[in-house]
Each structure stands twice: as C-alpha cells, then as structure tokens.
mmCIF file of C-alpha atoms in Angstrom:
data_model
loop_
_atom_site.group_PDB
_atom_site.id
_atom_site.type_symbol
_atom_site.label_atom_id
_atom_site.label_comp_id
_atom_site.label_asym_id
_atom_site.label_seq_id
_atom_site.Cartn_x
_atom_site.Cartn_y
_atom_site.Cartn_z
ATOM 1 C CA MET Q 1 158.320 87.847 102.823
ATOM 2 C CA THR Q 2 161.594 88.983 101.646
ATOM 3 C CA HIS Q 3 165.513 88.267 103.071
ATOM 4 C CA ALA Q 4 167.018 91.037 104.542
ATOM 5 C CA ILE Q 5 170.245 91.629 106.912
ATOM 6 C CA ARG Q 6 169.511 92.266 110.465
ATOM 7 C CA LEU Q 7 171.426 92.404 113.398
ATOM 8 C CA HIS Q 8 170.062 91.826 117.014
ATOM 9 C CA GLN Q 9 173.615 92.850 119.133
ATOM 10 C CA THR Q 10 176.526 94.835 117.892
ATOM 11 C CA GLY Q 11 179.739 93.240 117.291
ATOM 12 C CA GLY Q 12 182.077 91.440 114.352
ATOM 13 C CA PRO Q 13 181.151 90.271 110.821
ATOM 14 C CA GLU Q 14 179.626 87.707 112.476
ATOM 15 C CA VAL Q 15 176.607 89.408 114.037
ATOM 16 C CA LEU Q 16 175.011 90.266 110.919
ATOM 17 C CA GLN Q 17 172.233 87.342 110.187
ATOM 18 C CA LEU Q 18 169.884 86.864 106.418
ATOM 19 C CA GLU Q 19 166.583 86.460 108.021
ATOM 20 C CA THR Q 20 163.351 86.302 106.295
ATOM 21 C CA VAL Q 21 161.158 89.380 107.094
ATOM 22 C CA ASP Q 22 157.958 91.028 106.112
ATOM 23 C CA VAL Q 23 157.943 94.295 103.919
ATOM 24 C CA GLY Q 24 154.155 95.404 103.355
ATOM 25 C CA ASP Q 25 152.779 97.818 101.894
ATOM 26 C CA PRO Q 26 153.719 101.699 101.709
ATOM 27 C CA GLY Q 27 151.696 104.098 103.999
ATOM 28 C CA PRO Q 28 151.426 107.672 103.512
ATOM 29 C CA GLY Q 29 154.075 109.392 101.914
ATOM 30 C CA GLN Q 30 156.130 105.908 101.612
ATOM 31 C CA ALA Q 31 157.612 104.048 98.604
ATOM 32 C CA ARG Q 32 158.030 100.164 98.319
ATOM 33 C CA VAL Q 33 161.527 99.518 96.862
ATOM 34 C CA ARG Q 34 163.367 96.189 95.177
ATOM 35 C CA HIS Q 35 167.283 96.952 94.914
ATOM 36 C CA THR Q 36 169.191 95.839 92.637
ATOM 37 C CA TYR Q 37 172.319 97.045 93.976
ATOM 38 C CA ILE Q 38 173.034 97.978 97.638
ATOM 39 C CA ALA Q 39 176.329 99.871 98.789
ATOM 40 C CA VAL Q 40 178.508 99.295 101.648
ATOM 41 C CA ASN Q 41 180.399 102.017 103.418
ATOM 42 C CA PHE Q 42 182.565 102.244 106.254
ATOM 43 C CA ILE Q 43 180.187 103.643 108.503
ATOM 44 C CA ASP Q 44 178.195 100.382 108.324
ATOM 45 C CA ILE Q 45 181.442 98.996 110.335
ATOM 46 C CA TYR Q 46 180.376 102.338 112.634
ATOM 47 C CA PHE Q 47 176.869 101.116 113.297
ATOM 48 C CA ARG Q 48 177.837 97.128 113.716
ATOM 49 C CA THR Q 49 180.356 97.842 115.989
ATOM 50 C CA GLY Q 50 177.977 100.271 118.161
ATOM 51 C CA ARG Q 51 180.870 103.237 117.671
ATOM 52 C CA TYR Q 52 177.319 104.639 116.470
ATOM 53 C CA PRO Q 53 173.994 104.114 118.814
ATOM 54 C CA LEU Q 54 171.862 102.144 117.007
ATOM 55 C CA PRO Q 55 168.327 100.486 118.440
ATOM 56 C CA LEU Q 56 168.138 96.820 118.216
ATOM 57 C CA PRO Q 57 167.000 94.801 116.651
ATOM 58 C CA ASN Q 58 167.905 96.759 113.486
ATOM 59 C CA GLY Q 59 168.881 96.270 109.705
ATOM 60 C CA LEU Q 60 171.630 98.361 108.449
ATOM 61 C CA GLY Q 61 173.072 99.924 105.683
ATOM 62 C CA SER Q 62 172.240 103.544 104.778
ATOM 63 C CA ASP Q 63 172.349 103.838 100.421
ATOM 64 C CA ALA Q 64 170.923 101.539 97.638
ATOM 65 C CA VAL Q 65 169.456 101.692 94.476
ATOM 66 C CA GLY Q 66 166.336 100.128 92.889
ATOM 67 C CA VAL Q 67 163.194 99.914 91.063
ATOM 68 C CA VAL Q 68 160.063 101.531 92.754
ATOM 69 C CA GLU Q 69 157.366 98.650 93.278
ATOM 70 C CA ALA Q 70 154.377 100.600 94.787
ATOM 71 C CA VAL Q 71 153.294 104.158 96.795
ATOM 72 C CA GLY Q 72 151.451 105.243 99.597
ATOM 73 C CA ALA Q 73 149.216 107.924 99.571
ATOM 74 C CA GLY Q 74 150.479 111.192 98.586
ATOM 75 C CA VAL Q 75 153.550 110.196 97.029
ATOM 76 C CA THR Q 76 154.329 112.456 93.877
ATOM 77 C CA ASP Q 77 158.087 112.566 93.237
ATOM 78 C CA VAL Q 78 158.274 109.214 92.294
ATOM 79 C CA LYS Q 79 155.928 106.929 90.727
ATOM 80 C CA VAL Q 80 156.074 102.805 89.886
ATOM 81 C CA GLY Q 81 159.096 101.512 87.699
ATOM 82 C CA ASP Q 82 161.045 104.852 88.368
ATOM 83 C CA ARG Q 83 164.771 103.733 88.838
ATOM 84 C CA VAL Q 84 165.737 105.317 92.470
ATOM 85 C CA GLY Q 85 168.696 105.642 94.373
ATOM 86 C CA TYR Q 86 168.746 106.918 98.159
ATOM 87 C CA LEU Q 87 171.310 107.837 100.514
ATOM 88 C CA LEU Q 88 169.066 109.260 103.542
ATOM 89 C CA GLY Q 89 166.584 107.485 105.634
ATOM 90 C CA PRO Q 90 166.541 104.689 108.443
ATOM 91 C CA GLN Q 91 169.240 102.035 108.333
ATOM 92 C CA GLY Q 92 168.340 98.635 106.341
ATOM 93 C CA ALA Q 93 169.664 99.239 103.048
ATOM 94 C CA TYR Q 94 171.045 95.635 103.526
ATOM 95 C CA ALA Q 95 167.662 93.704 102.160
ATOM 96 C CA GLN Q 96 166.272 92.778 98.782
ATOM 97 C CA VAL Q 97 163.119 95.078 98.925
ATOM 98 C CA ARG Q 98 162.476 97.882 102.060
ATOM 99 C CA VAL Q 99 159.455 100.492 102.252
ATOM 100 C CA MET Q 100 161.034 104.102 102.461
ATOM 101 C CA PRO Q 101 160.204 107.611 102.708
ATOM 102 C CA ALA Q 102 159.146 108.737 99.199
ATOM 103 C CA GLU Q 103 160.993 112.098 100.228
ATOM 104 C CA VAL Q 104 164.526 110.496 100.138
ATOM 105 C CA LEU Q 105 164.590 108.931 96.979
ATOM 106 C CA ILE Q 106 166.653 110.226 94.170
ATOM 107 C CA PRO Q 107 165.520 109.865 90.181
ATOM 108 C CA LEU Q 108 168.492 108.203 88.681
ATOM 109 C CA PRO Q 109 168.860 109.702 84.754
ATOM 110 C CA ALA Q 110 168.697 107.429 82.231
ATOM 111 C CA GLY Q 111 171.768 107.853 80.924
ATOM 112 C CA VAL Q 112 173.026 106.163 84.659
ATOM 113 C CA SER Q 113 173.067 102.520 85.226
ATOM 114 C CA ASP Q 114 172.062 101.372 88.374
ATOM 115 C CA ARG Q 115 175.569 99.497 88.835
ATOM 116 C CA THR Q 116 177.120 102.827 88.320
ATOM 117 C CA ALA Q 117 174.371 104.638 90.820
ATOM 118 C CA SER Q 118 175.259 102.497 93.431
ATOM 119 C CA THR Q 119 178.748 103.669 93.714
ATOM 120 C CA LEU Q 120 178.026 106.983 93.743
ATOM 121 C CA MET Q 121 174.520 107.754 95.634
ATOM 122 C CA MET Q 122 176.742 108.034 99.251
ATOM 123 C CA LYS Q 123 180.192 108.166 97.975
ATOM 124 C CA GLY Q 124 179.730 110.757 95.125
ATOM 125 C CA LEU Q 125 177.260 113.005 97.089
ATOM 126 C CA THR Q 126 179.829 113.276 100.047
ATOM 127 C CA ALA Q 127 182.701 114.453 97.155
ATOM 128 C CA GLN Q 128 179.913 116.429 96.316
ATOM 129 C CA TYR Q 129 179.484 118.240 99.807
ATOM 130 C CA LEU Q 130 183.003 118.343 101.061
ATOM 131 C CA PHE Q 131 184.752 119.966 97.733
ATOM 132 C CA ARG Q 132 181.264 122.175 96.764
ATOM 133 C CA GLN Q 133 179.473 123.126 100.040
ATOM 134 C CA VAL Q 134 182.112 122.015 103.352
ATOM 135 C CA TYR Q 135 185.147 123.697 101.729
ATOM 136 C CA PRO Q 136 183.658 125.122 98.201
ATOM 137 C CA LEU Q 137 186.996 124.415 96.211
ATOM 138 C CA LYS Q 138 186.878 126.881 92.964
ATOM 139 C CA GLY Q 139 189.786 125.266 91.135
ATOM 140 C CA GLY Q 140 193.590 125.534 90.968
ATOM 141 C CA GLU Q 141 193.912 125.167 94.670
ATOM 142 C CA THR Q 142 196.115 122.589 95.960
ATOM 143 C CA ILE Q 143 194.761 120.111 98.499
ATOM 144 C CA LEU Q 144 195.483 116.802 100.767
ATOM 145 C CA TYR Q 145 193.050 113.803 100.656
ATOM 146 C CA HIS Q 146 193.272 110.651 102.906
ATOM 147 C CA ALA Q 147 192.105 107.382 101.787
ATOM 148 C CA ALA Q 148 192.596 108.504 97.964
ATOM 149 C CA ALA Q 149 191.962 104.850 96.804
ATOM 150 C CA GLY Q 150 188.714 104.319 98.543
ATOM 151 C CA GLY Q 151 185.495 104.672 97.651
ATOM 152 C CA VAL Q 152 184.715 107.847 98.111
ATOM 153 C CA GLY Q 153 188.424 108.873 97.420
ATOM 154 C CA LEU Q 154 188.340 107.698 93.924
ATOM 155 C CA VAL Q 155 185.230 110.015 93.359
ATOM 156 C CA ALA Q 156 187.063 112.958 94.979
ATOM 157 C CA CYS Q 157 190.154 111.859 92.812
ATOM 158 C CA GLN Q 158 188.315 112.660 89.459
ATOM 159 C CA TRP Q 159 186.049 115.392 90.862
ATOM 160 C CA ALA Q 160 189.574 117.080 91.620
ATOM 161 C CA ARG Q 161 190.544 116.973 88.040
ATOM 162 C CA ALA Q 162 187.457 117.943 86.813
ATOM 163 C CA MET Q 163 187.710 121.222 88.659
ATOM 164 C CA GLY Q 164 191.556 121.482 87.778
ATOM 165 C CA VAL Q 165 192.480 120.989 91.736
ATOM 166 C CA THR Q 166 195.663 119.759 92.390
ATOM 167 C CA MET Q 167 195.176 116.641 94.654
ATOM 168 C CA ILE Q 168 198.052 114.668 96.968
ATOM 169 C CA GLY Q 169 196.389 112.013 97.946
ATOM 170 C CA THR Q 170 197.371 109.344 100.663
ATOM 171 C CA VAL Q 171 196.986 105.499 100.203
ATOM 172 C CA SER Q 172 198.366 102.465 101.956
ATOM 173 C CA THR Q 173 200.235 100.759 99.246
ATOM 174 C CA ASP Q 174 201.799 101.685 95.987
ATOM 175 C CA GLU Q 175 199.126 99.207 94.382
ATOM 176 C CA LYS Q 176 196.957 101.996 95.661
ATOM 177 C CA ALA Q 177 198.515 104.846 94.509
ATOM 178 C CA GLU Q 178 198.084 103.441 91.058
ATOM 179 C CA VAL Q 179 194.852 103.242 91.401
ATOM 180 C CA ALA Q 180 194.738 106.474 92.823
ATOM 181 C CA ARG Q 181 196.462 108.319 90.162
ATOM 182 C CA ALA Q 182 194.723 106.440 87.594
ATOM 183 C CA ASN Q 183 191.816 108.067 88.619
ATOM 184 C CA GLY Q 184 192.912 111.792 88.885
ATOM 185 C CA CYS Q 185 194.715 112.069 91.834
ATOM 186 C CA THR Q 186 198.339 114.302 90.880
ATOM 187 C CA HIS Q 187 200.330 113.012 93.433
ATOM 188 C CA THR Q 188 200.177 110.321 96.014
ATOM 189 C CA ILE Q 189 201.800 109.328 99.405
ATOM 190 C CA VAL Q 190 202.383 105.803 100.251
ATOM 191 C CA THR Q 191 201.704 105.873 104.220
ATOM 192 C CA SER Q 192 203.675 103.061 105.010
ATOM 193 C CA ARG Q 193 207.159 104.360 104.008
ATOM 194 C CA GLU Q 194 206.417 108.143 103.739
ATOM 195 C CA ASP Q 195 206.266 110.598 106.257
ATOM 196 C CA ILE Q 196 202.894 113.084 104.975
ATOM 197 C CA ALA Q 197 203.339 116.469 106.437
ATOM 198 C CA LYS Q 198 207.129 116.351 105.284
ATOM 199 C CA ARG Q 199 206.139 114.922 101.416
ATOM 200 C CA VAL Q 200 203.336 117.619 101.795
ATOM 201 C CA ARG Q 201 205.688 120.763 102.352
ATOM 202 C CA GLU Q 202 208.364 119.543 99.791
ATOM 203 C CA LEU Q 203 205.155 119.517 97.002
ATOM 204 C CA THR Q 204 204.201 122.605 97.904
ATOM 205 C CA ASP Q 205 207.317 124.426 98.482
ATOM 206 C CA GLY Q 206 207.160 124.976 102.313
ATOM 207 C CA ARG Q 207 203.422 126.218 102.158
ATOM 208 C CA GLY Q 208 201.217 123.509 102.845
ATOM 209 C CA VAL Q 209 197.655 123.447 101.967
ATOM 210 C CA PRO Q 210 194.733 125.384 102.460
ATOM 211 C CA VAL Q 211 192.741 122.079 103.414
ATOM 212 C CA VAL Q 212 192.593 118.770 104.783
ATOM 213 C CA TYR Q 213 189.984 116.188 104.157
ATOM 214 C CA ASP Q 214 190.459 113.625 107.114
ATOM 215 C CA SER Q 215 188.795 110.350 106.904
ATOM 216 C CA VAL Q 216 191.161 108.223 108.923
ATOM 217 C CA GLY Q 217 190.868 110.013 111.883
ATOM 218 C CA LYS Q 218 192.939 109.831 114.964
ATOM 219 C CA ASP Q 219 196.199 107.941 113.096
ATOM 220 C CA THR Q 220 196.545 111.050 110.672
ATOM 221 C CA LEU Q 221 195.195 113.661 112.875
ATOM 222 C CA SER Q 222 198.869 115.140 113.548
ATOM 223 C CA ALA Q 223 200.098 115.102 110.101
ATOM 224 C CA SER Q 224 196.850 116.631 108.906
ATOM 225 C CA LEU Q 225 197.477 119.348 110.871
ATOM 226 C CA ASP Q 226 201.130 119.672 110.051
ATOM 227 C CA SER Q 227 200.419 119.919 106.383
ATOM 228 C CA LEU Q 228 197.988 123.039 106.794
ATOM 229 C CA GLN Q 229 198.825 126.572 106.358
ATOM 230 C CA PRO Q 230 198.351 129.098 108.731
ATOM 231 C CA ARG Q 231 194.323 129.425 108.740
ATOM 232 C CA GLY Q 232 194.168 126.524 107.059
ATOM 233 C CA THR Q 233 190.889 123.919 107.576
ATOM 234 C CA LEU Q 234 191.061 120.677 108.491
ATOM 235 C CA VAL Q 235 187.668 118.833 106.851
ATOM 236 C CA SER Q 236 187.119 115.635 109.588
ATOM 237 C CA ASN Q 237 184.981 113.610 107.498
ATOM 238 C CA GLY Q 238 185.630 110.319 109.589
ATOM 239 C CA THR Q 239 187.090 108.126 111.620
ATOM 240 C CA THR Q 240 188.310 104.938 110.395
ATOM 241 C CA SER Q 241 191.470 104.595 112.972
ATOM 242 C CA GLY Q 242 189.246 106.036 115.849
ATOM 243 C CA PRO Q 243 187.867 108.984 117.285
ATOM 244 C CA VAL Q 244 189.531 112.473 116.839
ATOM 245 C CA VAL Q 245 190.223 114.524 119.766
ATOM 246 C CA ILE Q 246 191.645 117.623 119.471
ATOM 247 C CA ASP Q 247 193.973 120.171 122.053
ATOM 248 C CA THR Q 248 192.247 124.065 120.814
ATOM 249 C CA ASN Q 249 195.262 125.336 121.936
ATOM 250 C CA LEU Q 250 197.076 123.186 119.439
ATOM 251 C CA LEU Q 251 195.039 124.936 116.916
ATOM 252 C CA ALA Q 252 196.682 128.432 117.880
ATOM 253 C CA VAL Q 253 200.233 126.889 117.716
ATOM 254 C CA LYS Q 254 200.064 125.329 114.058
ATOM 255 C CA GLY Q 255 198.677 128.946 112.903
ATOM 256 C CA SER Q 256 195.042 129.506 113.931
ATOM 257 C CA LEU Q 257 193.939 126.362 112.088
ATOM 258 C CA TRP Q 258 189.798 125.839 111.494
ATOM 259 C CA VAL Q 259 188.413 122.484 112.182
ATOM 260 C CA THR Q 260 184.873 121.080 110.932
ATOM 261 C CA ARG Q 261 183.524 117.666 111.655
ATOM 262 C CA PRO Q 262 180.357 117.755 108.645
ATOM 263 C CA ALA Q 263 177.454 115.343 108.560
ATOM 264 C CA MET Q 264 176.119 114.801 105.441
ATOM 265 C CA VAL Q 265 172.216 115.346 106.763
ATOM 266 C CA HIS Q 266 172.554 118.996 107.253
ATOM 267 C CA TYR Q 267 173.812 119.553 103.909
ATOM 268 C CA ALA Q 268 171.722 117.206 101.858
ATOM 269 C CA THR Q 269 168.311 118.377 103.470
ATOM 270 C CA PRO Q 270 165.820 119.567 102.003
ATOM 271 C CA ARG Q 271 164.926 117.907 99.385
ATOM 272 C CA PRO Q 272 165.489 120.680 96.737
ATOM 273 C CA HIS Q 273 169.266 120.760 98.054
ATOM 274 C CA MET Q 274 169.791 116.908 97.976
ATOM 275 C CA LEU Q 275 168.510 116.708 94.137
ATOM 276 C CA ALA Q 276 170.478 119.422 92.988
ATOM 277 C CA MET Q 277 173.160 117.981 94.452
ATOM 278 C CA ALA Q 278 172.694 114.327 92.499
ATOM 279 C CA ASP Q 279 172.007 116.678 89.471
ATOM 280 C CA GLU Q 280 175.656 118.184 89.644
ATOM 281 C CA LEU Q 281 177.099 114.653 90.499
ATOM 282 C CA PHE Q 282 174.829 113.047 87.232
ATOM 283 C CA GLY Q 283 176.146 115.668 85.032
ATOM 284 C CA HIS Q 284 179.393 114.819 86.009
ATOM 285 C CA VAL Q 285 178.900 111.241 85.081
ATOM 286 C CA LEU Q 286 177.160 111.600 81.643
ATOM 287 C CA ALA Q 287 179.552 114.163 80.842
ATOM 288 C CA GLY Q 288 182.179 110.918 81.399
ATOM 289 C CA ARG Q 289 183.924 113.454 83.795
ATOM 290 C CA ILE Q 290 183.149 111.100 86.767
ATOM 291 C CA ARG Q 291 182.899 107.115 86.385
ATOM 292 C CA GLY Q 292 181.865 104.706 88.923
ATOM 293 C CA GLU Q 293 182.002 100.985 88.815
ATOM 294 C CA PRO Q 294 182.330 98.674 91.792
ATOM 295 C CA LYS Q 295 185.039 97.287 92.521
ATOM 296 C CA GLN Q 296 184.199 94.498 95.165
ATOM 297 C CA GLN Q 297 180.850 92.127 94.680
ATOM 298 C CA PHE Q 298 178.964 90.134 97.099
ATOM 299 C CA ALA Q 299 175.732 88.275 97.491
ATOM 300 C CA LEU Q 300 173.415 90.123 99.967
ATOM 301 C CA ALA Q 301 174.064 86.707 102.367
ATOM 302 C CA GLU Q 302 177.748 87.086 102.094
ATOM 303 C CA ALA Q 303 177.494 90.579 103.784
ATOM 304 C CA ALA Q 304 179.778 89.632 106.962
ATOM 305 C CA ASP Q 305 182.358 88.977 103.934
ATOM 306 C CA ALA Q 306 182.295 92.411 102.337
ATOM 307 C CA HIS Q 307 182.915 93.700 105.922
ATOM 308 C CA ARG Q 308 185.571 91.802 107.018
ATOM 309 C CA ALA Q 309 187.133 92.732 103.543
ATOM 310 C CA LEU Q 310 186.600 96.334 104.257
ATOM 311 C CA GLU Q 311 188.003 96.263 107.624
ATOM 312 C CA SER Q 312 191.275 94.803 106.425
ATOM 313 C CA ARG Q 313 191.420 97.328 103.866
ATOM 314 C CA ARG Q 314 191.812 94.830 101.191
ATOM 315 C CA THR Q 315 189.838 96.621 98.862
ATOM 316 C CA THR Q 316 189.770 99.477 96.567
ATOM 317 C CA GLY Q 317 186.920 101.844 95.342
ATOM 318 C CA ALA Q 318 183.276 100.907 95.931
ATOM 319 C CA THR Q 319 181.920 97.419 97.422
ATOM 320 C CA VAL Q 320 178.370 96.653 96.822
ATOM 321 C CA LEU Q 321 176.044 93.576 97.405
ATOM 322 C CA VAL Q 322 173.901 92.326 94.988
ATOM 323 C CA PRO Q 323 170.331 91.176 96.474
#
C-alpha cells in the first residue's frame, strides 16, 4: 500500500485528497517507480477544474522522477535500480509509487540529479519542442515569450540565451522581471504597467517579431497578434487566462499570420524521438547552459496548497511535491 492524491470530482484545490492505494506488481511492458520528486504543472489545474476532461475518480499529475523498483515481462529499456523520469502516460504522478508503461520512462544521466530533473521533464522538454520543433529557432532571432518567469519560461530563457536568441519576455511583476533576466531573458515587459505590443515594436524598431510563444491565452491574444511581423507565427501553447478564440479574418488583416496549438504527445512520440529530445535537453544541462532547481517545494499531502500558490501567481519557476 502507498499514498496518492486522488480526486472524485472537479473543483477547487480542496478536491485533492490524500488516499491509501494498492499499487501492485507491474504487468507486461510496465515498470513500478518509486518517486523522489513530482512536478506540479499548470495543466494539472486544467484537469482538476474540469477544463480538460478526466474520468473520475482518478489520480492527477503528468510527470515525476524516481527509481525503478520492479519491471514486468518484456521490459528491456529500463531495469531495477535505474533512475528515470517521465512526462507522458496516464494521469497519476501525485503518488509515492505507481506503475507506468515502461516505454514512456526516460533514463536520467549520472550528472543530472533527481531534484534538477524534476524541474525539467515536462518544462524542459516543452521548451525543446517549442524552440526546436514547433517553430524551429536557428539563432539570431528576436522572439516574444509570455510568462517568462514561469516554470517553462525560465528554461526557455536559458535555452534562448544558449542559442543566441534575443528573447523579449512578459512578466507580471518587477521581481519576476529580475528573475527572468537573471536566467537569460534579454528584455522584459511588466504587463501590469507596460503595453506589450507597443514595447515590442519599440524594441524591434517597428518590425515586430517573427514568432510569439503564448501560454497565457485569452488575456494576451490581442497583444500577441499585434506584436507579429507579417506572416509571423503565433504558437498558442497554453491558456492560463482562458481559452483562445480567433477570427481567421483577423489573421489576414494583421498580416497573413499563422497560428498553431501544439501538444507534447505529437512531438515526443515515438519513443526514439522522445529520447532524442531528452538527450538534447540533458546535453545543455551537463554543459551548464541550462540549470533547474525547484523554486517552491511542498509535501505530497500539501498538493492543494501547491495548487493555490500556482493559481495565485505567487510562484516563480518550478514547483515540486516530495512524497
């Protein structure tokens, strides 16, 4: 028996309940993992509130790191004692121990600690697919990135710096602006007192940027479109402020713009592709170009408090749970 966070209904943080569950042995193609750190992501809130449908009752959480305790028949990619992380598979990472499909487990390099890896499985690989696949950056570009002091944002700041990309990042406070710049963000825009599109135009001599990465959604949509060059691309990779609704005629009026709404599963599969993404990410980590440490840490039983902190925008960088 072990402990896990479960929810039987959607709603506020109070629906997250710590329960005793039976994990059992892994079946064919599966592995049992004892977690050391569990990542908290904004997408977890979407599942908790019902914005993203989830069969109930269910677990919550999409990525974690830990040690393989047992493997089922046919498993060859990982073995007992391996340190692994994951970001794909069924919901349920908010747990001390769980059984997972072995094909989604990513071996962790010896030089990358569990604590560091816990901040980078979803967030680091999100930065990888945004910057290297969705709109592939080559270096030398100027980009607009929303929520630059968030969990993914701080990795993106470092990745942009490593590639020689000029990153304009939006943040909500001056304190978060300092954090973003310390991690490699070239210019920051404090949204509580600055006009985003106007400032982008000033920083680019009126040209605008070729790409905007927007995880905020409804509240920043207009500013994102107004910050783009003709034939520029809006990467809508999140909706923390609400869903995005776009009039396609507006895209023509504002310069024949492109819009994409990417999902990790379509970029991180099949398994060899996922492992190649992880190799690139960990290569930056081992070279010292990207660092990851949790900024906020909660016990597993305090998952509701972690959600409250994330929703209230009191957090910077990555938040983790410790089983």
